[in-house]
mmCIF file of C-alpha atoms and ligand atoms in Angstrom:
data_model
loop_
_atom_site.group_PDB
_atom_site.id
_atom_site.type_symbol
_atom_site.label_atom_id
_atom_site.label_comp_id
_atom_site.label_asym_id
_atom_site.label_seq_id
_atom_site.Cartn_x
_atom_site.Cartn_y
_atom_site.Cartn_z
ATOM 1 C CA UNK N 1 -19.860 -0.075 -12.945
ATOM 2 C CA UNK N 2 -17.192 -3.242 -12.896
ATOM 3 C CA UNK N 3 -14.061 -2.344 -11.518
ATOM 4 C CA UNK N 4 -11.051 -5.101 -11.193
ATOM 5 C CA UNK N 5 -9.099 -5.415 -7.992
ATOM 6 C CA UNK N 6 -5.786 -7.751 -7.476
ATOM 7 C CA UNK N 7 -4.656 -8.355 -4.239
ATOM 8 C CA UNK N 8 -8.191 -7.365 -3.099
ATOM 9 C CA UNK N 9 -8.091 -9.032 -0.195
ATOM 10 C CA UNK N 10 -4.743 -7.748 1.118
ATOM 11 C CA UNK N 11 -4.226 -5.088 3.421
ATOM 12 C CA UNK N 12 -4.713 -2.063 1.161
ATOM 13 C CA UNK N 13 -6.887 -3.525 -1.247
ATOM 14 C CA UNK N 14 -9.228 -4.730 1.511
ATOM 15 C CA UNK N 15 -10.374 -1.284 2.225
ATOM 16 C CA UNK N 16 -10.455 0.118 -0.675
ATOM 17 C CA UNK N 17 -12.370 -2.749 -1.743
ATOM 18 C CA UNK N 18 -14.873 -1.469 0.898
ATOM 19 C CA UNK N 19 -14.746 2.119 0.021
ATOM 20 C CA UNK N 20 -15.617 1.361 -3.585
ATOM 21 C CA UNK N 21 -18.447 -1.048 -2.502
ATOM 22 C CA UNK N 22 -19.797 2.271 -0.096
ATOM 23 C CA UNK N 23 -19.274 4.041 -3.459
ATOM 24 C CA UNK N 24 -21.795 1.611 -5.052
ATOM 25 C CA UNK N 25 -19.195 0.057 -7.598
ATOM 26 C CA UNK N 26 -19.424 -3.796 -8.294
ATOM 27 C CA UNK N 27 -16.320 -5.253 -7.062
ATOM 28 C CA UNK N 28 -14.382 -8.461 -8.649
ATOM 29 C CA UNK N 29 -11.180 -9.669 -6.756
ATOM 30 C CA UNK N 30 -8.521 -11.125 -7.921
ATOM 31 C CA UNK N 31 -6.134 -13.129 -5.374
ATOM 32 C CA UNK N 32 -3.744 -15.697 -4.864
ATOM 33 C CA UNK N 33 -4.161 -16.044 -0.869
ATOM 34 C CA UNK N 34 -0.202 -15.785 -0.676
ATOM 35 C CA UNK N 35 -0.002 -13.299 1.895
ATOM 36 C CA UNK N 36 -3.827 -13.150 3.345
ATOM 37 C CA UNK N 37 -7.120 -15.176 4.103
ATOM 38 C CA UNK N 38 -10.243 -15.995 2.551
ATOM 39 C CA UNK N 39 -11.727 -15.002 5.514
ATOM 40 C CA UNK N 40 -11.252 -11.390 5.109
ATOM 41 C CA UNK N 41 -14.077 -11.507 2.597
ATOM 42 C CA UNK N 42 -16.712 -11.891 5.484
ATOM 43 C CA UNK N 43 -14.920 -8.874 6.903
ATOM 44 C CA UNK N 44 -15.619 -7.181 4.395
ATOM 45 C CA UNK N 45 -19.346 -8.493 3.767
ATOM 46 C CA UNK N 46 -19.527 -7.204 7.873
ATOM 47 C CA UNK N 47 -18.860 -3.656 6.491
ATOM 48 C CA UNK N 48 -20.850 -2.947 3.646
ATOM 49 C CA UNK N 49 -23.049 -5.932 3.521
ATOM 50 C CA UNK N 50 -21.856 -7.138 0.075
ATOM 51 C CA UNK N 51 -19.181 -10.010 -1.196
ATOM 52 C CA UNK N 52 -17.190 -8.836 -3.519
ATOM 53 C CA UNK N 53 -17.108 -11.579 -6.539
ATOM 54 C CA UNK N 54 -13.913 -13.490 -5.969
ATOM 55 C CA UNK N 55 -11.521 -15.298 -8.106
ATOM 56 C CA UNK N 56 -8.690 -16.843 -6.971
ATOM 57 C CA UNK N 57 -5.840 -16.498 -9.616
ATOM 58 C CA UNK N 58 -2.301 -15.947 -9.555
ATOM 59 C CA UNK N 59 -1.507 -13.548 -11.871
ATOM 60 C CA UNK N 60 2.082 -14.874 -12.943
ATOM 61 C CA UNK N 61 0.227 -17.569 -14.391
ATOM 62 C CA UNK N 62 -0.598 -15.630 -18.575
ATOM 63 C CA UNK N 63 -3.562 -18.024 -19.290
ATOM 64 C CA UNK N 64 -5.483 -17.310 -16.611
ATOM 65 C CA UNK N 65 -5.118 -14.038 -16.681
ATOM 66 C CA UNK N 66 -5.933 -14.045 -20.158
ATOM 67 C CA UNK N 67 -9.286 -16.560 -19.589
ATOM 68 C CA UNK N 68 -10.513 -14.286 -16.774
ATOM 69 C CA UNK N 69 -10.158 -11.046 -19.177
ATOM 70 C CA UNK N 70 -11.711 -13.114 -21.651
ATOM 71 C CA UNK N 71 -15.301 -13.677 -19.078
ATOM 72 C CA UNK N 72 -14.635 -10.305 -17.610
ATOM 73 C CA UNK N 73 -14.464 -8.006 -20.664
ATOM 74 C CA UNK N 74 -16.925 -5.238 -19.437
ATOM 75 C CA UNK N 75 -14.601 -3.763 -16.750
ATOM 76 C CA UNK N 76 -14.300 -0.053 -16.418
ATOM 77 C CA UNK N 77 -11.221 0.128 -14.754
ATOM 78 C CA UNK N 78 -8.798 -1.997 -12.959
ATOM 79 C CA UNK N 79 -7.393 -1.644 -9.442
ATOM 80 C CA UNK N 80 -3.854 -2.942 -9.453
ATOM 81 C CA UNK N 81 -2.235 -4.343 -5.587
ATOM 82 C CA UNK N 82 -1.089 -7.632 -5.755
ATOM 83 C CA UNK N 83 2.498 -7.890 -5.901
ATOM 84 C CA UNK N 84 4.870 -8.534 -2.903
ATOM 85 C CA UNK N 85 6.083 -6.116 -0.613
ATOM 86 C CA UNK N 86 8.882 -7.578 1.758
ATOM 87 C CA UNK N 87 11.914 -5.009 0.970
ATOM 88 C CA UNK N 88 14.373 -8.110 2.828
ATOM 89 C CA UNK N 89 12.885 -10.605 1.240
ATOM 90 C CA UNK N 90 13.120 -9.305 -2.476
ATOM 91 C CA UNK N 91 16.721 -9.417 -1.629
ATOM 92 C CA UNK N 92 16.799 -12.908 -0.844
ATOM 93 C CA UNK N 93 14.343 -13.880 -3.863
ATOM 94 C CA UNK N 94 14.754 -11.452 -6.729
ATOM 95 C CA UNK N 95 13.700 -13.455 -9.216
ATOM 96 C CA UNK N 96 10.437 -13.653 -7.396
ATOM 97 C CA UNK N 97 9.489 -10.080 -7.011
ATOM 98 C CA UNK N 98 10.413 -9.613 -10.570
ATOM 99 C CA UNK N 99 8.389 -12.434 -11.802
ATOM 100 C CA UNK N 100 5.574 -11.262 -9.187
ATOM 101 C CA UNK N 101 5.800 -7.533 -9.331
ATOM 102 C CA UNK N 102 6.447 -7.403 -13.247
ATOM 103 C CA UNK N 103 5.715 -10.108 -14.933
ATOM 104 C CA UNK N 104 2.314 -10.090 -13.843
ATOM 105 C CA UNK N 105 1.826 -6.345 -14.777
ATOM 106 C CA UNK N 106 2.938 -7.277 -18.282
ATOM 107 C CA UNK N 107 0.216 -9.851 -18.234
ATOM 108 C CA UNK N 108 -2.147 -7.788 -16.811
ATOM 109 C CA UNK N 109 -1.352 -4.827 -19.166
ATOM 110 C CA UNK N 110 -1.493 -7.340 -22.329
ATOM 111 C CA UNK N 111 -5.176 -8.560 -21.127
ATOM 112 C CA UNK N 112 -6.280 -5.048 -20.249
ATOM 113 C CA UNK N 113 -5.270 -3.959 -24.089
ATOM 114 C CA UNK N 114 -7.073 -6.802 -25.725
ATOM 115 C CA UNK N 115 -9.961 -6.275 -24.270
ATOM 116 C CA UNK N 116 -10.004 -2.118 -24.264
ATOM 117 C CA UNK N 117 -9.760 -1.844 -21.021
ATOM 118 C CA UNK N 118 -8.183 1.507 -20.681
ATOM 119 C CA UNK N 119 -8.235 3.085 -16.951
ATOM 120 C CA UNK N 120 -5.302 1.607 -14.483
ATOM 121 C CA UNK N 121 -4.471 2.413 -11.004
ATOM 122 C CA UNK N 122 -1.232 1.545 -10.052
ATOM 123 C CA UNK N 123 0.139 0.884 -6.094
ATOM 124 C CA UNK N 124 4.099 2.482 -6.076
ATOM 125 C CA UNK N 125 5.851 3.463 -3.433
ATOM 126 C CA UNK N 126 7.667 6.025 -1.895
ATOM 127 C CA UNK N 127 10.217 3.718 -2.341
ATOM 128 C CA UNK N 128 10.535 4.507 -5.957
ATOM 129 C CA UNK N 129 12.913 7.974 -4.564
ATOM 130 C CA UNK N 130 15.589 6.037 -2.637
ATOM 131 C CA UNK N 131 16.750 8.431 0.156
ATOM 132 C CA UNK N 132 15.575 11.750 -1.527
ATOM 133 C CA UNK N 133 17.848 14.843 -1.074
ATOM 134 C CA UNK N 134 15.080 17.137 0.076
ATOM 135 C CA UNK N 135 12.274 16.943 2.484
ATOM 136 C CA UNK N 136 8.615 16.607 1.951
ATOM 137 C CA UNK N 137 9.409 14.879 -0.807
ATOM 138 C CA UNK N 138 7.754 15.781 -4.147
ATOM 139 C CA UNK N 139 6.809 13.763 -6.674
ATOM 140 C CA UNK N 140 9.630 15.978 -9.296
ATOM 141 C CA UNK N 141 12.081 14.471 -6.619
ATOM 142 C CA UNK N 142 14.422 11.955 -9.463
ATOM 143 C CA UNK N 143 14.128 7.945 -9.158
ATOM 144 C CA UNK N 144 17.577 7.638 -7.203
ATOM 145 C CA UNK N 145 18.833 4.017 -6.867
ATOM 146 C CA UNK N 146 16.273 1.861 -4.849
ATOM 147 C CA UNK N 147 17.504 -0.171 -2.170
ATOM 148 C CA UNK N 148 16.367 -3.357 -2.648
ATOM 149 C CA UNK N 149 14.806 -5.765 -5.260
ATOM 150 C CA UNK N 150 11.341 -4.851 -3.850
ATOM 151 C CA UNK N 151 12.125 -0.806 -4.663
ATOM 152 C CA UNK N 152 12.870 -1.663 -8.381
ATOM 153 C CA UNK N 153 10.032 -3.421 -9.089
ATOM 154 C CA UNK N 154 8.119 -0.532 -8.283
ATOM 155 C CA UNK N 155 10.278 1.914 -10.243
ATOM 156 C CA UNK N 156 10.088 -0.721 -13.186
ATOM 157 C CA UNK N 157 6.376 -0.589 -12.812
ATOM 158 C CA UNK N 158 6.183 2.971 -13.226
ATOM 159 C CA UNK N 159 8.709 3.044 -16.233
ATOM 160 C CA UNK N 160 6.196 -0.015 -18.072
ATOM 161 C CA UNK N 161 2.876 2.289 -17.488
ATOM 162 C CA UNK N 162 4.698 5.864 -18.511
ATOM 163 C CA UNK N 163 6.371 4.061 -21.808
ATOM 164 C CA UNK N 164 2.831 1.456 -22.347
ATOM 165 C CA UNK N 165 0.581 4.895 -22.056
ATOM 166 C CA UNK N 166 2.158 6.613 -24.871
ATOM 167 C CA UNK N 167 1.620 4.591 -27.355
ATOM 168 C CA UNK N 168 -1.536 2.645 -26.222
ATOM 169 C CA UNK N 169 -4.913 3.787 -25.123
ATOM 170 C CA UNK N 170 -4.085 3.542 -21.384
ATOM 171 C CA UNK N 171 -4.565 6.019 -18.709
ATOM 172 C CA UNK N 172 -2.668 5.097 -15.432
ATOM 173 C CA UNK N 173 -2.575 6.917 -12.372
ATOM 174 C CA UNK N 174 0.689 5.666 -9.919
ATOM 175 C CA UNK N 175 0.124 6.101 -6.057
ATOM 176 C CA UNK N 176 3.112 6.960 -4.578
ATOM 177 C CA UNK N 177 2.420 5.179 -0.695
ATOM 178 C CA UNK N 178 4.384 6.609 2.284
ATOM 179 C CA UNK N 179 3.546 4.287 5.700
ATOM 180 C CA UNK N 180 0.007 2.601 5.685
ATOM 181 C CA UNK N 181 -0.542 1.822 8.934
ATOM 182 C CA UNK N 182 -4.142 0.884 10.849
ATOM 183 C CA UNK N 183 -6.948 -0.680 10.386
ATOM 184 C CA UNK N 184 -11.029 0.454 9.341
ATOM 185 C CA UNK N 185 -12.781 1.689 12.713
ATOM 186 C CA UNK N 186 -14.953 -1.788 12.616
ATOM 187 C CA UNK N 187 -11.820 -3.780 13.119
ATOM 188 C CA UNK N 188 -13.246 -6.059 10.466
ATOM 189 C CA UNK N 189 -10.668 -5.712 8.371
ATOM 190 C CA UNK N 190 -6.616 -4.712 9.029
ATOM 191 C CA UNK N 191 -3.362 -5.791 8.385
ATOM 192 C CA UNK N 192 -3.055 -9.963 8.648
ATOM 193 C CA UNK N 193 0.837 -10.094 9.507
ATOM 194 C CA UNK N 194 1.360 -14.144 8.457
ATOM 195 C CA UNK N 195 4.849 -14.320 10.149
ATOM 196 C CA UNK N 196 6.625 -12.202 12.916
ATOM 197 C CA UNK N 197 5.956 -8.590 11.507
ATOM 198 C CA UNK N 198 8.556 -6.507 9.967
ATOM 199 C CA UNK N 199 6.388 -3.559 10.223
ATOM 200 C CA UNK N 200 6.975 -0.951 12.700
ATOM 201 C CA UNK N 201 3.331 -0.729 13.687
ATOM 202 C CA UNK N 202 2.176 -4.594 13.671
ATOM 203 C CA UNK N 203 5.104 -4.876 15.852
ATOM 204 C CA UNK N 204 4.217 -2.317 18.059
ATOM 205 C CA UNK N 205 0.769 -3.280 18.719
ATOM 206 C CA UNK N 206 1.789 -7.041 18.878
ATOM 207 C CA UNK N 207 4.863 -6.548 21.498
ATOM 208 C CA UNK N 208 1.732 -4.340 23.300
ATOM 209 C CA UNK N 209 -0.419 -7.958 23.604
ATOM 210 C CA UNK N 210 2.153 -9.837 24.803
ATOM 211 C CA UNK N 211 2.915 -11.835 21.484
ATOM 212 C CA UNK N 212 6.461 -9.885 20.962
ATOM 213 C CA UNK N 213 9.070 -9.612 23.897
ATOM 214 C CA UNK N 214 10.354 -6.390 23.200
ATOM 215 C CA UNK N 215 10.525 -3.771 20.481
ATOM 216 C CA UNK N 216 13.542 -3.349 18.941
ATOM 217 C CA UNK N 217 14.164 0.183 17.813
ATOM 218 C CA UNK N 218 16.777 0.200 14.621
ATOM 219 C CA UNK N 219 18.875 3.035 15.125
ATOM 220 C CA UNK N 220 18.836 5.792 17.743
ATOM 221 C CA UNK N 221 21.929 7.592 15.542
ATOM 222 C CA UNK N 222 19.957 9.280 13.080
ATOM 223 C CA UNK N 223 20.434 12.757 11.943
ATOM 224 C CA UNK N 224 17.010 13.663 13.381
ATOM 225 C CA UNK N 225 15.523 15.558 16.212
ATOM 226 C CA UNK N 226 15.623 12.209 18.389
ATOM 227 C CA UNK N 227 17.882 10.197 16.761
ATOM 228 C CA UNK N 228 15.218 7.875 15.533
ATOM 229 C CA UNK N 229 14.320 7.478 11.470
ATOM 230 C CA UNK N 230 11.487 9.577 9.994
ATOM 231 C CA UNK N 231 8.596 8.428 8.239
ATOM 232 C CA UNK N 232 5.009 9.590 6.965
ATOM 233 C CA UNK N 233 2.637 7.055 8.771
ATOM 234 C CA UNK N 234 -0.985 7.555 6.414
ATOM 235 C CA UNK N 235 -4.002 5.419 7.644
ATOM 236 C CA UNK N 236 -4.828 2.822 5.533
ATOM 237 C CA UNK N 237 -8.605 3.679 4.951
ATOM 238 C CA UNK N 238 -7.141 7.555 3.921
ATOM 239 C CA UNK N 239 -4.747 5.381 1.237
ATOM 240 C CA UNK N 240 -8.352 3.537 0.012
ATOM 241 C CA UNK N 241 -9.977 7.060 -0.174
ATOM 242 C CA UNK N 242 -7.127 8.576 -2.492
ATOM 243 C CA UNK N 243 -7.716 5.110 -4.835
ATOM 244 C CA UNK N 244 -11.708 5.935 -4.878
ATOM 245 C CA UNK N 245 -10.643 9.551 -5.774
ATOM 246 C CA UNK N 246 -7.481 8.387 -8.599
ATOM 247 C CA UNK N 247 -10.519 6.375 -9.849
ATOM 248 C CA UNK N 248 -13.303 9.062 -10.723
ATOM 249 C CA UNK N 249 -10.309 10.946 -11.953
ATOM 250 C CA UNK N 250 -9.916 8.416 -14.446
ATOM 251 C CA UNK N 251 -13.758 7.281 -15.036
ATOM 252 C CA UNK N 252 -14.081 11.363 -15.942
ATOM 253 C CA UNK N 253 -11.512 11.914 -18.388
ATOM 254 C CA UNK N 254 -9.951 14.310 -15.920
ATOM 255 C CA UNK N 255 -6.441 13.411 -16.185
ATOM 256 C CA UNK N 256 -3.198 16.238 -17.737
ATOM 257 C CA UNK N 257 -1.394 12.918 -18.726
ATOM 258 C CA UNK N 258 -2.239 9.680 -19.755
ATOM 259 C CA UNK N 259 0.477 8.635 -17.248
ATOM 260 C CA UNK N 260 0.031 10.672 -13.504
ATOM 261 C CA UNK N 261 1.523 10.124 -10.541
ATOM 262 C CA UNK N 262 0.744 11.406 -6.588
ATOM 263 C CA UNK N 263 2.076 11.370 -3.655
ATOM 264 C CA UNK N 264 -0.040 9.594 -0.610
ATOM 265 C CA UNK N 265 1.005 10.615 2.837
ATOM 266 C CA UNK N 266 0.057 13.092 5.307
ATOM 267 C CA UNK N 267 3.033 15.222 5.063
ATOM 268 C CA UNK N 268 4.141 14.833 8.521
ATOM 269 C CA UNK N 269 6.984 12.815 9.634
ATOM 270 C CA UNK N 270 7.442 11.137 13.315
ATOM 271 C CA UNK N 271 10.546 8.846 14.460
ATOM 272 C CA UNK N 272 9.724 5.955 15.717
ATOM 273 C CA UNK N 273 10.262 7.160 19.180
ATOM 274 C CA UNK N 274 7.635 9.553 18.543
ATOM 275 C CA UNK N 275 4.998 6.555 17.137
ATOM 276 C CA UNK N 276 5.977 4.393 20.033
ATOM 277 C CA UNK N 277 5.050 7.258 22.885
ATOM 278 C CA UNK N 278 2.458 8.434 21.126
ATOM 279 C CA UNK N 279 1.147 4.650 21.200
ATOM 280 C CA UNK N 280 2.255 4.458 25.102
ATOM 281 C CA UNK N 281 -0.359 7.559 25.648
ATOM 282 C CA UNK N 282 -3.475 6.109 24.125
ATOM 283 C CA UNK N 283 -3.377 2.515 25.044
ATOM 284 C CA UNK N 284 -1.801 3.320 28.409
ATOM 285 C CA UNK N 285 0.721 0.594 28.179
ATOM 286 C CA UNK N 286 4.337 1.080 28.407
ATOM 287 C CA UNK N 287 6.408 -0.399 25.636
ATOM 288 C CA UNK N 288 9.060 -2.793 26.575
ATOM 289 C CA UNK N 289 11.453 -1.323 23.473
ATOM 290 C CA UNK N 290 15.359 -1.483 23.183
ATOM 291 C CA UNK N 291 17.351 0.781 20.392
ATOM 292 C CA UNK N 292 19.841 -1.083 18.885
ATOM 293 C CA UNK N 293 21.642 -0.701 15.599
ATOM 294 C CA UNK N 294 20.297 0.497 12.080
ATOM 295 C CA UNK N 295 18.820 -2.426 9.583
ATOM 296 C CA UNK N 296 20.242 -2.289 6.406
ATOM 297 C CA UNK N 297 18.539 -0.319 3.797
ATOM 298 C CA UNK N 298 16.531 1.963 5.628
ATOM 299 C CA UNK N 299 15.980 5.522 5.040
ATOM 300 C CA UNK N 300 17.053 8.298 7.322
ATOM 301 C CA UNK N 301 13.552 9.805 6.697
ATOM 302 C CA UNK N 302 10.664 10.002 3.726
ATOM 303 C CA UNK N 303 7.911 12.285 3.878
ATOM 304 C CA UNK N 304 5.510 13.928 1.904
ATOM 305 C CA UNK N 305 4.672 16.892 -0.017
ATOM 306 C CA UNK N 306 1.224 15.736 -0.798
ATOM 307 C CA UNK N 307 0.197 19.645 -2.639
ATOM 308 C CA UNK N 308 -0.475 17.479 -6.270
ATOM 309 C CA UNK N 309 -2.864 14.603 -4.320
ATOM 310 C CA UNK N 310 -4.731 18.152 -2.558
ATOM 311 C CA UNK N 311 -5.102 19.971 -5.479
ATOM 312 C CA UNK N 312 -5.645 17.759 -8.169
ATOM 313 C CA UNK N 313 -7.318 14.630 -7.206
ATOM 314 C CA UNK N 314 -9.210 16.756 -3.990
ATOM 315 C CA UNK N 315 -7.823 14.279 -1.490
ATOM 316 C CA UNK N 316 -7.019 15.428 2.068
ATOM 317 C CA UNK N 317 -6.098 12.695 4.932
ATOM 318 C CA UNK N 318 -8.674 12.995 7.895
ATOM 319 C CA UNK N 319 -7.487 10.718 10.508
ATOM 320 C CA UNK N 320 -4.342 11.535 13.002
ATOM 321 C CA UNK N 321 -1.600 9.472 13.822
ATOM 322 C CA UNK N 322 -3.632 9.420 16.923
ATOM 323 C CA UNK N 323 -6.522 7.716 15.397
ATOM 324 C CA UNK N 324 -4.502 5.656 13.215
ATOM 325 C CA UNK N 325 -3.168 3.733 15.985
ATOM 326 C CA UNK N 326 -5.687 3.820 17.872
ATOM 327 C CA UNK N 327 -7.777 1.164 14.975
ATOM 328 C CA UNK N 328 -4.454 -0.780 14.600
ATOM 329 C CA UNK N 329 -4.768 -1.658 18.270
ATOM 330 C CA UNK N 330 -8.393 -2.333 18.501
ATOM 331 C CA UNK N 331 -7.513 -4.159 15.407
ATOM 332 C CA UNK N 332 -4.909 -6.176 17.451
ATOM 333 C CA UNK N 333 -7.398 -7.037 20.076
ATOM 334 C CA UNK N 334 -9.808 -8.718 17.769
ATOM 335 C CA UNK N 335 -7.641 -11.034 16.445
ATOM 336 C CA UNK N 336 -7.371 -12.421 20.238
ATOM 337 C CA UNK N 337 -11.079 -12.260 20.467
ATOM 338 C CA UNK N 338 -12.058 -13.665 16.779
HETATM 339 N N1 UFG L 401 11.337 -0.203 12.735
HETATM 340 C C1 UFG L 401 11.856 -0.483 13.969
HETATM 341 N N2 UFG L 401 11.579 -1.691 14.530
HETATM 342 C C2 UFG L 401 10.798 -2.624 13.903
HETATM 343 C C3 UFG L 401 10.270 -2.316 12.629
HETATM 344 C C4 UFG L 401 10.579 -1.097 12.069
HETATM 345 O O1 UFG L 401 12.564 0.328 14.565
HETATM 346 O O2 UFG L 401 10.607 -3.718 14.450
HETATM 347 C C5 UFG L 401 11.623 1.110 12.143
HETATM 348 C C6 UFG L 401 12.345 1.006 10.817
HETATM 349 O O3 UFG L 401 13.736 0.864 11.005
HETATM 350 C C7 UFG L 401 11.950 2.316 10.146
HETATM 351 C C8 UFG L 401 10.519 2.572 10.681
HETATM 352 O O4 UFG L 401 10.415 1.782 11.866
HETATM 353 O O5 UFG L 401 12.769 3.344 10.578
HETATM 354 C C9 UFG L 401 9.443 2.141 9.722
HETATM 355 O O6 UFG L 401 9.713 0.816 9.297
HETATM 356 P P1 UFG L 401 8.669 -0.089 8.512
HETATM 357 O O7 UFG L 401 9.314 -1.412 8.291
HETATM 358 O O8 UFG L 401 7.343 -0.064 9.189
HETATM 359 O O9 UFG L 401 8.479 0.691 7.141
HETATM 360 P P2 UFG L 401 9.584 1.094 6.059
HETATM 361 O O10 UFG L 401 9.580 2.593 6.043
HETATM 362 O O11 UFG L 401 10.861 0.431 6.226
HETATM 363 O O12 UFG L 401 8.954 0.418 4.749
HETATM 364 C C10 UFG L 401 7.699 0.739 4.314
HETATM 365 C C11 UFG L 401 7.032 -0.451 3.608
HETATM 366 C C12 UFG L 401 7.741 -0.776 2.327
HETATM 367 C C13 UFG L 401 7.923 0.439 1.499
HETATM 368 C C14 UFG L 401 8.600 1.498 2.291
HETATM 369 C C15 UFG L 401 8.770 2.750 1.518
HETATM 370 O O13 UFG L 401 7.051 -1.573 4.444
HETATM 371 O O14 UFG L 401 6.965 -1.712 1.621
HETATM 372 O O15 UFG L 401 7.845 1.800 3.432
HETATM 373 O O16 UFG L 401 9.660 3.570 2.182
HETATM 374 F F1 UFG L 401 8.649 0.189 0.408
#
């Protein structure tokens, strides 16, 4: 069975590239290299001893969408990452992210029509909330104004499937992503920061190897038990899991809605005090880390009520936080070694 992946060779789609490989699915990416390396594909091939076929395509640019849909027509479904993710910089380049993050779904969503290509997993964000009034957050919880550029893409997304789905044939399925963080246990594949990371985690683990001077910690004058902000950190290769289960959802006719949306997190929050300790403890390193003041935008905290994602789609997390960064740093170390 054919199933479509953009951004396949990002962060997320990486492993849930692998996990539908494991799954015995035959993969086709779809990437445009922006923000990750052709190189992850051997990562990949390390894992489950396949390439993935791979097409590199930008999918702002219509005709080649439409030329690939037009070779590819037999898909069963279609896996959708590739869009850009950099909250500050979709303030700085809005035209971008709304070119990248929606104009290429339109595309995407046109081509998929044509050729009766009906089953769509989209990647949201927890994002798509704003600075929800009530914690875990639900998905009933009301889009409230998104901070940035970035945010409204995703909200946009959402509002394109839910309006496209009622009148087409399409079946979508929105995941809802709290914090990915880590990498898979082979440290084959992880997260490729290309510049200095903006990430809590990649930060962490890179101010751990010496590449970073110091952590800075944005805000110790939170509302919260330690002053630090909240968040739901959900290992990445949990995140593929909950695709691989969105997607049999789909390939059974098992969906309420032709438009659903879950939640992915583990439904725990920790400040980032808590992540750094916790970090301190299992790589026995101490953190050189400073608090300093809040960066714009942020959240006081965001995390899950992931009941919907349990109970309809079977998905439970199974690694800790623990574990989690326990793979991003052995992750960390192998780029040193590689
Ligand atoms: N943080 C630091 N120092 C750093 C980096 C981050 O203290 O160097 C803090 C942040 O202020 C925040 C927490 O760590 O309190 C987590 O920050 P991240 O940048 O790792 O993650 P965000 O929660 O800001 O953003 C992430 C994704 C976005 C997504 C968003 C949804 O990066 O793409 O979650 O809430 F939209």
């Amino acid at each position: 069975m054919k199933i479509l992946v953009t951004g396949g060779l990002g962060f997320i789609g990486s492993h849930t590239v692998v996990e539908l490989q494991n799954q015995g699915f035959d993969v086709l990416v779809i990437d445009d290299l922006s923000n990750t390396n052709i190189s992850v594909l051997d990562g990949i091939y390390g894992i489950t001893g396949k390439k993935p076929t791979f097409v590199e395509l930008d999918l702002k640019n219509q005709a080649g969408v439409a030329s690939f849909f037009q070779t590819h027509n037999d898909l069963k479904g279609v896996i959708h990452f590739a869009a850009s993710r950099a909250v500050g910089e979709s303030v700085e380049k809005p035209l971008h992210y709304y070119h990248n993050n929606v104009g290429s779904l339109i595309y995407l969503l046109e081509a998929m029509e044509r050729h009766q290509i009906n089953n769509l997993i989209f990647s949201s964000s927890c994002t798509v909330y704003g600075q929800a009034d009530k914690m875990p957050i639900s998905e009933s919880s009301p889009f409230k104004q998104a901070q940035s550029p970035y945010g409204k893409t995703k909200q946009i997304g959402e509002h394109i499937l839910m309006d496209t789905s009622r009148v087409t044939k399409l079946n979508a399925i929105a995941l809802r992503y709290f914090n990915p963080i880590g990498a898979h246990d082979s440290a084959l594949i992880g997260e490729l920061p290309i510049e200095i990371p903006l990430n809590l985690i990649p930060f962490i683990t890179q101010t751990a190897a010496g590449l970073q001077e110091e952590l800075l910690i944005f805000g110790g004058d939170y509302p919260t038990n330690d002053g630090t902000a909240v968040r739901d950190y959900i290992h990445v290769v949990d995140l593929a899991r909950a695709h691989t289960k969105a997607l049999s959802r789909l390939l059974q006719n098992e969906q309420k809605s032709s438009f659903e949306v879950f939640n992915i997190g583990t439904g725990k929050g920790s400040s980032v005090l808590e992540v750094v300790k916790c970090f301190e403890r299992i790589v026995g390193k101490t953190l050189n880390y400073r608090i300093v003041d809040r960066r714009q935008g942020d959240f006081i905290e965001a995390y899950a009520d992931t009941t919907l994602a349990n109970t309809e789609l079977g998905w439970y997390p199974m690694y800790s936080l623990d574990q989690a960064l326990q793979s991003a740093w052995k992750w960390q170390l192998s780029l040193h070694t590689n």
